[in-house]
Coordinates of C-alpha atoms in Angstrom, one line a residue:
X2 CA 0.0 0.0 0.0
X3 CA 1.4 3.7 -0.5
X4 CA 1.2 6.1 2.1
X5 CA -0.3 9.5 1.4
X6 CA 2.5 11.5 0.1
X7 CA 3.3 8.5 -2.5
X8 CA -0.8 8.7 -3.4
X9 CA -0.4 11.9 -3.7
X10 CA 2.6 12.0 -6.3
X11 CA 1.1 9.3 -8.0
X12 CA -2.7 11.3 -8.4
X13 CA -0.4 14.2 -9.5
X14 CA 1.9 12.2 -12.2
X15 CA -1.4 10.8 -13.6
X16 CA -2.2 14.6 -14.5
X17 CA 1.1 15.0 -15.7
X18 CA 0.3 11.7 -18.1
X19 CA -2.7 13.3 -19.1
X20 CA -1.6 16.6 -19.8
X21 CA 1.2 15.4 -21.9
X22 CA -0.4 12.7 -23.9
X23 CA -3.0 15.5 -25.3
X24 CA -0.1 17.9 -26.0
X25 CA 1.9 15.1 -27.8
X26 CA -1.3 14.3 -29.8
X27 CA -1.5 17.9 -30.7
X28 CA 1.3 18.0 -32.3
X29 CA 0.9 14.9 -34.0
X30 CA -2.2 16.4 -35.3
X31 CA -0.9 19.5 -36.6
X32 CA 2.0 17.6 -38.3
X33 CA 0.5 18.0 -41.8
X34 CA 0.2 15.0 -44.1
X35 CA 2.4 15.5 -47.3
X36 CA 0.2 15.3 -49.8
X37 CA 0.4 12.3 -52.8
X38 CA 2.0 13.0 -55.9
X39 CA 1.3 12.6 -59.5
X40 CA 3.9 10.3 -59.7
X41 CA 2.5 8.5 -56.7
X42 CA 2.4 4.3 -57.3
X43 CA -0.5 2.8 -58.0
X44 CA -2.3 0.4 -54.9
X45 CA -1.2 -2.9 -55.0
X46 CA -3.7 -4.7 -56.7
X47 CA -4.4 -7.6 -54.3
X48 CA -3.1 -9.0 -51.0
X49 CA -2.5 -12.5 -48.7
X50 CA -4.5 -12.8 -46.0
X51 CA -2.8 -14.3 -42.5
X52 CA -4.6 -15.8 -39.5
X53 CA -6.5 -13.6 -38.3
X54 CA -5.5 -10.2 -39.9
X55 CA -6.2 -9.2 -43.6
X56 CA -5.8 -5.6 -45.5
X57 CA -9.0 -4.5 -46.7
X58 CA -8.1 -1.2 -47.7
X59 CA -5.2 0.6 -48.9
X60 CA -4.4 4.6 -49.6
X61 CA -1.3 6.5 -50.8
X62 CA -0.5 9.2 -48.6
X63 CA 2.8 10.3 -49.9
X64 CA 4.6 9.1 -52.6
X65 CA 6.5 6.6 -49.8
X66 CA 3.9 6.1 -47.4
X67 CA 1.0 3.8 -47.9
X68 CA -2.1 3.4 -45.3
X69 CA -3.5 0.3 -45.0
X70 CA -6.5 -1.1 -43.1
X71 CA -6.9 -4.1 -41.2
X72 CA -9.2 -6.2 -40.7
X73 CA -8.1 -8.0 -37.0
X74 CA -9.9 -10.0 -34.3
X75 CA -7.2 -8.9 -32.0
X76 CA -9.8 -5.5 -32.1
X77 CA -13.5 -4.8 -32.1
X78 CA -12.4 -2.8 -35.3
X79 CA -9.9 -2.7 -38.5
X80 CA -6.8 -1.5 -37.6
X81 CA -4.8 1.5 -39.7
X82 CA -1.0 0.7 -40.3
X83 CA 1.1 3.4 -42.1
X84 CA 4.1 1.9 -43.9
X85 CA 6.8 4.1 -45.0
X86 CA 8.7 2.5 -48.0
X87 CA 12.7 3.0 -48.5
X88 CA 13.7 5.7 -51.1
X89 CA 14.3 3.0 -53.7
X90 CA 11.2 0.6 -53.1
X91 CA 9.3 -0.1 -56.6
X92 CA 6.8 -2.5 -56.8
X93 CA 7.6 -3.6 -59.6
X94 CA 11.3 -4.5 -58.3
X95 CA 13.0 -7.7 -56.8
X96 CA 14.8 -6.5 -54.2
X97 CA 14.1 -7.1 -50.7
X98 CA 14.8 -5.3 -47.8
X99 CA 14.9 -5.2 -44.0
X100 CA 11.9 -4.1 -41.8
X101 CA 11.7 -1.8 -38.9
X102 CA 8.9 -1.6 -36.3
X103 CA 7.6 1.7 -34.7
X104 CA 5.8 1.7 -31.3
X105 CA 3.9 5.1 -30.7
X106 CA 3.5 7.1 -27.2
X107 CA 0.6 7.3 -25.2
X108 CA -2.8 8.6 -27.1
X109 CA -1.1 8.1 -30.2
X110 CA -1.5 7.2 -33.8
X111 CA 0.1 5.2 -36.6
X112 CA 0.8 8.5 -38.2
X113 CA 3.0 9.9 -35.6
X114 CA 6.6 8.3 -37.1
X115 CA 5.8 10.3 -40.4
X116 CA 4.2 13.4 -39.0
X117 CA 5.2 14.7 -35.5
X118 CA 8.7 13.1 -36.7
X119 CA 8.5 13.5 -39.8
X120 CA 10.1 9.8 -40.5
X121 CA 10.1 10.1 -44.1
X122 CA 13.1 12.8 -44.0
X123 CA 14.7 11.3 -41.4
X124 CA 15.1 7.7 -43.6
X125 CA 15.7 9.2 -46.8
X126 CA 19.2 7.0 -46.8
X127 CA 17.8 4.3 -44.4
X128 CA 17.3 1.1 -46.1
X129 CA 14.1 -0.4 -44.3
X130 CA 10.6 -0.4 -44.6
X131 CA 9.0 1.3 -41.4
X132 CA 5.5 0.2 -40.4
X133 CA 3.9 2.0 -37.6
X134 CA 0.4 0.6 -36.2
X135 CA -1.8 2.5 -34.3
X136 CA -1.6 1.1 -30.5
X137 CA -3.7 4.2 -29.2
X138 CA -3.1 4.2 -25.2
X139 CA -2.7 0.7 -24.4
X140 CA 0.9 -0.3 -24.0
X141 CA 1.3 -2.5 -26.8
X142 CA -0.4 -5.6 -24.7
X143 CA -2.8 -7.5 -24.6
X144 CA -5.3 -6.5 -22.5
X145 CA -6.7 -8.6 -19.4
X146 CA -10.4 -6.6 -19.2
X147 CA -12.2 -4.0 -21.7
X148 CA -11.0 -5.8 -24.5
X149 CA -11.1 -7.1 -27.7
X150 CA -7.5 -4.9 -27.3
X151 CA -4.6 -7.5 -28.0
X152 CA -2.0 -5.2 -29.3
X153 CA 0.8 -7.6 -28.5
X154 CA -1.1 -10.4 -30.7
X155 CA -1.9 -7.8 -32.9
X156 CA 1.7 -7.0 -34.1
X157 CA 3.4 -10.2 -33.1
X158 CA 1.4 -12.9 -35.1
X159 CA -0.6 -10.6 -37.0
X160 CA 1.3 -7.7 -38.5
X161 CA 4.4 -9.5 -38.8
X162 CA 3.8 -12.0 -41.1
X163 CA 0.9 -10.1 -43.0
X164 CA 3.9 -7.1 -43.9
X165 CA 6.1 -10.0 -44.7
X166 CA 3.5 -11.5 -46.8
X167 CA 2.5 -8.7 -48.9
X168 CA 5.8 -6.8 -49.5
X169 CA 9.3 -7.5 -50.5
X170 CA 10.9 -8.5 -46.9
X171 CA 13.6 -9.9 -45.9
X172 CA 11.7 -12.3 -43.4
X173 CA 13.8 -13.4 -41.1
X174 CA 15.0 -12.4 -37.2
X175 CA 18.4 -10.5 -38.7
X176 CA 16.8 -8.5 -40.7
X177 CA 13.7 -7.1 -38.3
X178 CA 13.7 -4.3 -35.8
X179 CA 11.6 -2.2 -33.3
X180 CA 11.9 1.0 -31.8
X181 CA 9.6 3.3 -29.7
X182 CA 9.1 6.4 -28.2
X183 CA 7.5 7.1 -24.6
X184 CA 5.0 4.4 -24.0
X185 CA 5.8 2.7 -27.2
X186 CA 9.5 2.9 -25.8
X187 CA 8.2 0.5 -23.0
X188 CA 6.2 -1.5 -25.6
X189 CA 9.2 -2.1 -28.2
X190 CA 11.5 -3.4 -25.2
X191 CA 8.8 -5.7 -23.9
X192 CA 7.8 -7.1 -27.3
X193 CA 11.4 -7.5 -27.7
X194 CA 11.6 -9.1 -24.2
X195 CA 8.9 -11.4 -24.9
X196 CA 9.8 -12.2 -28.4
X197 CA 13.8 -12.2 -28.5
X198 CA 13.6 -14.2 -31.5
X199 CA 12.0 -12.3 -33.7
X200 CA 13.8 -9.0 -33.5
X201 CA 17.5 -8.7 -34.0
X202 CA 17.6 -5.0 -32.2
X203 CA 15.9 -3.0 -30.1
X204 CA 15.6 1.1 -29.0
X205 CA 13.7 2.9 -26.4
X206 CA 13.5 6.4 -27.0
X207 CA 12.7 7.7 -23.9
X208 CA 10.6 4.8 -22.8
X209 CA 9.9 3.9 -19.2
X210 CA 11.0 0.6 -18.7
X211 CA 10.5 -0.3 -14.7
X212 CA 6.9 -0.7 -14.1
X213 CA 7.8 -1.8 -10.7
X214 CA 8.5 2.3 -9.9
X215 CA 5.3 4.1 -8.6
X216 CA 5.9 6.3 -11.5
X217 CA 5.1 3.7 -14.1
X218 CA 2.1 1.9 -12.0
X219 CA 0.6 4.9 -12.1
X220 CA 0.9 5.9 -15.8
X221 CA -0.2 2.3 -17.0
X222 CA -2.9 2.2 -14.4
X223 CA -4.2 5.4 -16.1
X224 CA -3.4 5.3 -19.6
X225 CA -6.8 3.1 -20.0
X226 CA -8.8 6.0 -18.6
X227 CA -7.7 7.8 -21.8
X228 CA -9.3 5.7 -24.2
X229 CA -12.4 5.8 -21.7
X230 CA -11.3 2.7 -20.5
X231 CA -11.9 2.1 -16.6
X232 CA -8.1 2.3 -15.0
X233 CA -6.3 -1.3 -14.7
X234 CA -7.8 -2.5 -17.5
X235 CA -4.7 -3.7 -19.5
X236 CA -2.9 -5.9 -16.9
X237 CA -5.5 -6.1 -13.7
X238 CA -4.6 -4.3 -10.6
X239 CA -1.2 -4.3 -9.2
X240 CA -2.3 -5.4 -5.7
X241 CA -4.1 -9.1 -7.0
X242 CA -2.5 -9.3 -10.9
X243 CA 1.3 -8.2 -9.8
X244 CA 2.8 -11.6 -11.6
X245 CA 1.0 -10.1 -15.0
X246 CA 2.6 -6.6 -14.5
X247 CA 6.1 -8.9 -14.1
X248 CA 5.4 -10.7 -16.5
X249 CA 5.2 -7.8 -19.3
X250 CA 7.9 -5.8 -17.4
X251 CA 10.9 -5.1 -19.4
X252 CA 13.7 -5.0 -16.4
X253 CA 12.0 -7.8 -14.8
X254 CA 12.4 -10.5 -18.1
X255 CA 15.6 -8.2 -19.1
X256 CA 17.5 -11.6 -19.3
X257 CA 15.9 -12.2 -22.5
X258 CA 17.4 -9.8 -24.6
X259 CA 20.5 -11.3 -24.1
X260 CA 21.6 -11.6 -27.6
X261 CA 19.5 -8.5 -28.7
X262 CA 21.3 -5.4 -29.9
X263 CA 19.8 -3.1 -28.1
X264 CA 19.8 0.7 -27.6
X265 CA 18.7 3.0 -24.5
X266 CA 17.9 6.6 -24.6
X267 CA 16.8 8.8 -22.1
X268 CA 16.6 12.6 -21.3
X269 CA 17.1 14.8 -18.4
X270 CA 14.4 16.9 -17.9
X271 CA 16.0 20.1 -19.1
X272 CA 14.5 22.7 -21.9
X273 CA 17.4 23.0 -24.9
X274 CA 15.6 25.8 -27.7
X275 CA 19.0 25.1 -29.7
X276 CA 18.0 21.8 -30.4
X277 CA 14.8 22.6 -31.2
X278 CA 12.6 22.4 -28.4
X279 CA 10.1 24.9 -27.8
X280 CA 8.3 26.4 -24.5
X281 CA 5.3 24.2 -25.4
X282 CA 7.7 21.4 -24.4
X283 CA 8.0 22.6 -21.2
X284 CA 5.3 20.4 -19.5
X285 CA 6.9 17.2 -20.4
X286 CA 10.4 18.2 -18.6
X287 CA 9.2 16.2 -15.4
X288 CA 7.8 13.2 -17.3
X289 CA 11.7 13.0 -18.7
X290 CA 13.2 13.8 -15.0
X291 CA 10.6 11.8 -12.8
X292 CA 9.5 8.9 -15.0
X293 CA 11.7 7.8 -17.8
X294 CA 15.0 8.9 -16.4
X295 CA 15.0 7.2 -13.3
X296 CA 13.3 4.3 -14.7
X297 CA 15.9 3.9 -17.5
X298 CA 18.8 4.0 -14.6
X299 CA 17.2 0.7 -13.4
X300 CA 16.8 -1.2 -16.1
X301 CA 20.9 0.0 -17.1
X302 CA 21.8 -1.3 -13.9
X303 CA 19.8 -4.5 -14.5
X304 CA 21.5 -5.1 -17.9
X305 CA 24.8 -4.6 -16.3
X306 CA 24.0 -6.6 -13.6
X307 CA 23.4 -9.6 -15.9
X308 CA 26.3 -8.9 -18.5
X309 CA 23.9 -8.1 -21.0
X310 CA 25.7 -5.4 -23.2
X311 CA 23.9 -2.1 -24.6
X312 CA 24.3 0.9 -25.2
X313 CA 22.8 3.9 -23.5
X314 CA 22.5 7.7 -24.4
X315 CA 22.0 9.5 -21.3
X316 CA 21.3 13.2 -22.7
X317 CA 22.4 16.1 -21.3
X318 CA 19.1 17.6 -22.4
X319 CA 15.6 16.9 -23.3
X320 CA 12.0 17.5 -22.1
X321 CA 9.9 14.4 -23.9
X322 CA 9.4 16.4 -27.3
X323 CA 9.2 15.6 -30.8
X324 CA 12.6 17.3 -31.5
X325 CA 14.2 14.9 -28.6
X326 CA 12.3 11.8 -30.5
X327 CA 13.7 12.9 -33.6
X328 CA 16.9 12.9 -32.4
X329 CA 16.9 9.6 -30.7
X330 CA 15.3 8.1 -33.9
X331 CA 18.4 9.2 -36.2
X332 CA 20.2 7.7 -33.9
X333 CA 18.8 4.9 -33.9
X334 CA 18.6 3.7 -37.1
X335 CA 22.1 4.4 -37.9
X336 CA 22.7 1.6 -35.6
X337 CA 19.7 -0.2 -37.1
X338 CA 21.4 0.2 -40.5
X339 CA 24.7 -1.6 -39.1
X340 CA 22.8 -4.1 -37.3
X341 CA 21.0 -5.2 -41.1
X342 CA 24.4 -5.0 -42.2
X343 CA 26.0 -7.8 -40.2
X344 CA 23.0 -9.9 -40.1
X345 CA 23.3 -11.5 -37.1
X346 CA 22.3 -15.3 -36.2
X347 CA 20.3 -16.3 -33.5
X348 CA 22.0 -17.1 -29.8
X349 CA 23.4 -20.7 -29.6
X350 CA 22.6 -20.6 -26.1
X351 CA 20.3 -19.1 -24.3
X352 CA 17.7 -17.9 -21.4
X353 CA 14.2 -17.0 -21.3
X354 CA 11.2 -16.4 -18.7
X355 CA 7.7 -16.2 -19.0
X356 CA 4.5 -16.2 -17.1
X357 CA 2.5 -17.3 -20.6
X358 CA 0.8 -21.0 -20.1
X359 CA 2.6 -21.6 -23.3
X360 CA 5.0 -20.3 -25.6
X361 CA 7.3 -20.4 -28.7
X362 CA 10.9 -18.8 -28.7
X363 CA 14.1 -19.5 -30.7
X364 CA 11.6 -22.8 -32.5
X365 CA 10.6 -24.5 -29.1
X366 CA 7.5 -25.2 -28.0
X367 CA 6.6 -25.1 -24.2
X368 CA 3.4 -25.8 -22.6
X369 CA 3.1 -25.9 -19.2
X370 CA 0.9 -27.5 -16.4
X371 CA -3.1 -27.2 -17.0
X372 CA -3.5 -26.8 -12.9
X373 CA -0.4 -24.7 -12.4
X374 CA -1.6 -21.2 -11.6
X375 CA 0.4 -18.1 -13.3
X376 CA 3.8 -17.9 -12.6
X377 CA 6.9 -17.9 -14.4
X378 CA 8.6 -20.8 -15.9
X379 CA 12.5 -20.2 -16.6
X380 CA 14.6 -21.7 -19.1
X381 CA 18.2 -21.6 -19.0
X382 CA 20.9 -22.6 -21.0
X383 CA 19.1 -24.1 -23.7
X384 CA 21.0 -25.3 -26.5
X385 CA 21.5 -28.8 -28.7
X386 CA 22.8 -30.5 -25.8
X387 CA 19.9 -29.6 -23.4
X388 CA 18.5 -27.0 -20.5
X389 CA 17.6 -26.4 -17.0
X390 CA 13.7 -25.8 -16.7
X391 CA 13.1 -23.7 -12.9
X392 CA 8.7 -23.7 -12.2
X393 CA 6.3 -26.2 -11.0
X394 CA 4.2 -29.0 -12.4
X395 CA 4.6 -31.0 -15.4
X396 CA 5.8 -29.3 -18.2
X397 CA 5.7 -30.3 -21.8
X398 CA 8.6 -29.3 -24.6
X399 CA 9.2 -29.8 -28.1
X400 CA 12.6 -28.9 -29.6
X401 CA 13.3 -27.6 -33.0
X402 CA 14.4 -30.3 -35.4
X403 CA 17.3 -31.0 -34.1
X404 CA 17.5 -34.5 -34.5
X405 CA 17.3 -35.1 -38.2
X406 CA 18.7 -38.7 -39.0
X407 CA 18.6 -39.6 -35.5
X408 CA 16.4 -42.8 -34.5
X409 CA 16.5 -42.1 -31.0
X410 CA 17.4 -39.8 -28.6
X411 CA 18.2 -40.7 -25.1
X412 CA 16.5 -37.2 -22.8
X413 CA 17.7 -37.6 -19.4
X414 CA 16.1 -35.7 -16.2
X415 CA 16.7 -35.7 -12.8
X416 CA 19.1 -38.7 -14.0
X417 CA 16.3 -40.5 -15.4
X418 CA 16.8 -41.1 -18.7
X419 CA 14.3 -41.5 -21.3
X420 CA 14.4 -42.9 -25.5
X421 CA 12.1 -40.5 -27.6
X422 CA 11.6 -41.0 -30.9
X423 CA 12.1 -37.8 -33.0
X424 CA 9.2 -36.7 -35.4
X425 CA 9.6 -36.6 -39.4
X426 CA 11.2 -32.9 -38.9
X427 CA 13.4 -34.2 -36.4
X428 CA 11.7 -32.5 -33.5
X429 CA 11.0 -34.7 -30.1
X430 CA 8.4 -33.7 -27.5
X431 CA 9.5 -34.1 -24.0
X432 CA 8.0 -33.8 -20.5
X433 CA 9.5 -32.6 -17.0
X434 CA 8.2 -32.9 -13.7
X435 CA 8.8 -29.7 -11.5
X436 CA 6.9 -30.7 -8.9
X437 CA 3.2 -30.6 -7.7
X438 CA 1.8 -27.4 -9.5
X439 CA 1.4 -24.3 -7.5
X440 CA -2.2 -23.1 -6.9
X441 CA -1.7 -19.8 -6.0
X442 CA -0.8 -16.9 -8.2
X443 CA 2.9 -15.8 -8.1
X444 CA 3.2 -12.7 -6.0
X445 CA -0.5 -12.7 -4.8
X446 CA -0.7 -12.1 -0.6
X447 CA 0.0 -15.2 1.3
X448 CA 0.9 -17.1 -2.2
X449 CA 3.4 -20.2 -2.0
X450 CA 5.6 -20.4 -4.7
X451 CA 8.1 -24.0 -5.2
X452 CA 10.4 -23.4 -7.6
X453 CA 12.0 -26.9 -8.7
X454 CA 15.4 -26.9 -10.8
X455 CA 15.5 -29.8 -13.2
X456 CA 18.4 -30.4 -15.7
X457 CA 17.7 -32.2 -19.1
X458 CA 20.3 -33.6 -21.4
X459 CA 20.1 -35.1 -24.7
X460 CA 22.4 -38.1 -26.1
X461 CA 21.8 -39.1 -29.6

């Protein structure tokens, strides 16, 4: 519980959110649209449908930027997507080319990349297509209550592969990246976070990444309330849904961007006119100071903690403004651009935590126990040779296809071992007792939660 001067910060920094996501919008609104040329491309004439998302409309804007509208059930409505084409895109062409991600602030709109940021100059050299969804004021998740408002499915399993089926991507983990500014700063680090295998690199620009501060239980509490929402609506209260507000936190699954490139900005909360920030910035100085500064210093010191390298721009300036998100976005896609470049592989070894029932990352499959209640389930060290699974119940796992040509492996746990057949892809399906399943919610008031270690090995 907070006492009454923390409830009364927190009533105040809920104005502050408030105030400052209708100025942002503001100027997003009065960013004016660059009108379509004559020698705009024509729509594409057709387009695949995915499960669950298709594009039933489609309008030039600019000469590089094309709306589109989807129809999603992640929403109670079709969804607009701007996508801002490299400065050499035909469609027509063969070439293919990377694809970069962009996560709006709070009360925002898809068009806020090419308008209050004006994206299209700022990429005139950058070679990636930039698709920015709307994800209005709900933190780019999905949301527990008030819904249909599944952002996170939305752009994970929807987006993604529709952009990758209907354009010339280069469809694959190296060459795919996310960045966002303010709340969508939060959002690109905990898709990231969640989904380490499908982005290469990551940037917050002046996100808030420590939901665990006061500060940002307070903003995501609220941000509902601006959609006319009721508050709490997109992860439960705090007080009886804490493991769900874990769960999506970037500093607390940090360990899973380990083998992420990944990119931290933050400002400090003071006023610079010479870089282009005007006195109608002024109100956002103490979101910069109070919220995304001191919130960025804990997830730094996570990251260090745990060896994970990255890189992080602590200005000596800026007051949450469009000029101090243009800046960060230049940046960032310099580094973007190297990233593509090298086209990284995928981790040989890693870790990853969850509080998801069941999940995919890096081609395995885990499902864990029906009568477990929500907590997390930890892998670590997973490679070819095996892993250590930390939770409770019985968990199931299926491995990529590893085992191509092999008759039978030999999976040993807890030194029992066990011969498993591989499937025709070379996959084999696995399960580990952790335990009797906990019944009580991780983190709830008087909850018990065993955590049993079990290693697993393979022998072919």
């Amino acid at each position: 519980m907070f006492n009454s001067r923390a409830k009364a910060k927190i009533w105040h920094l809920r104005q502050a959110l408030a105030v400052t996501a209708a100025a942002v919008s503001a100027v997003a609104l009065l960013a004016p649209a660059a009108p379509a040329t004559a020698d705009s491309p024509p729509p594409l004439g057709g387009t695949v449908p995915v499960s669950g998302a298709q594009i039933i409309g489609e309008q030039w804007l600019t000469d590089r930027t094309l709306q589109l509208t989807v129809a999603t059930d992640a929403f109670s409505a079709p969804a607009p997507v701007e996508v801002v084409f490299p400065v050499g895109y035909d469609t027509s062409g063969t070439q293919k080319w990377p694809v970069t991600y962009h996560t709006h602030g709070t009360n925002g709109n898809e068009t806020w990349f090419r308008t209050a940021y004006a994206g299209e100059e700022l990429t005139a050299s950058y070679p990636s297509i930039v698709v920015a969804p709307k994800g209005e004021s709900g933190y780019w998740s999905d949301w527990l209550n008030n819904g249909p408002r599944n952002y996170e499915t939305f752009v994970m399993d929807q987006l993604i592969p529709l952009v990758d089926a209907n354009f010339r991507t280069i469809p694959d983990r190296a060459h795919r990246a996310i960045m966002g500014d303010s709340m969508g700063g939060y959002g690109s680090l905990m898709l990231a976070a969640r989904h380490p295998d499908k982005f290469a690199a990551v940037s917050s620009l002046s996100g808030a990444p420590d939901s665990n501060f006061a500060q940002g239980m307070a903003a995501i509490s609220a941000s509902p309330t601006l959609m006319g929402a009721p508050a709490d609506s997109i992860y439960g209260p705090r007080l009886t849904e804490e493991v769900r507000w874990r769960g999506h936190n970037p500093t607390d699954i940090a360990e899973n961007l380990r083998g992420v490139d990944l990119q931290l900005f933050s400002g400090s909360g003071i006023l610079d006119p010479t870089r282009g920030e005007s006195a109608t910035s002024t109100p956002f100085c103490a979101v910069e100071s109070d919220i995304v500064h001191p919130e960025t210093v804990s997830f730094d010191q996570t990251l260090t903690s745990l060896g994970i390298s990255h890189s992080w721009e602590d200005l000596s300036w800026g007051c949450h403004s469009p000029a101090m998100f243009k800046y960060e976005i230049a940046q960032t896609i310099q580094r973007f651009q190297a990233v593509f470049a090298q086209a990284p592989t995928a981790p040989q070894t890693f870790d990853y935590t969850s509080i998801n029932p069941s999940f995919d990352v890096y081609g395995w499959h885990v499902v864990t126990d029906a009568q477990r209640a929500l907590e997390f389930l930890t892998l670590n060290d997973v490679s070819t040779n095996g892993l250590t699974v930390t939770g409770s119940g019985t968990t199931t796992i299926t491995t990529p296809p590893l085992f191509n040509g092999a008759k039978q492996v030999t999976v040993t746990a807890n030194g029992i071992p066990t011969s498993v057949q591989p499937d025709k892809n070379g996959s084999i399906t696995f399960t580990v007792r952790l335990g009797l399943a906990d019944t009580q919610q991780q983190y709830t008031l008087g909850a018990i939660t065993r955590q049993t270690s079990t290693v697993v090995t393979f022998t072919r």
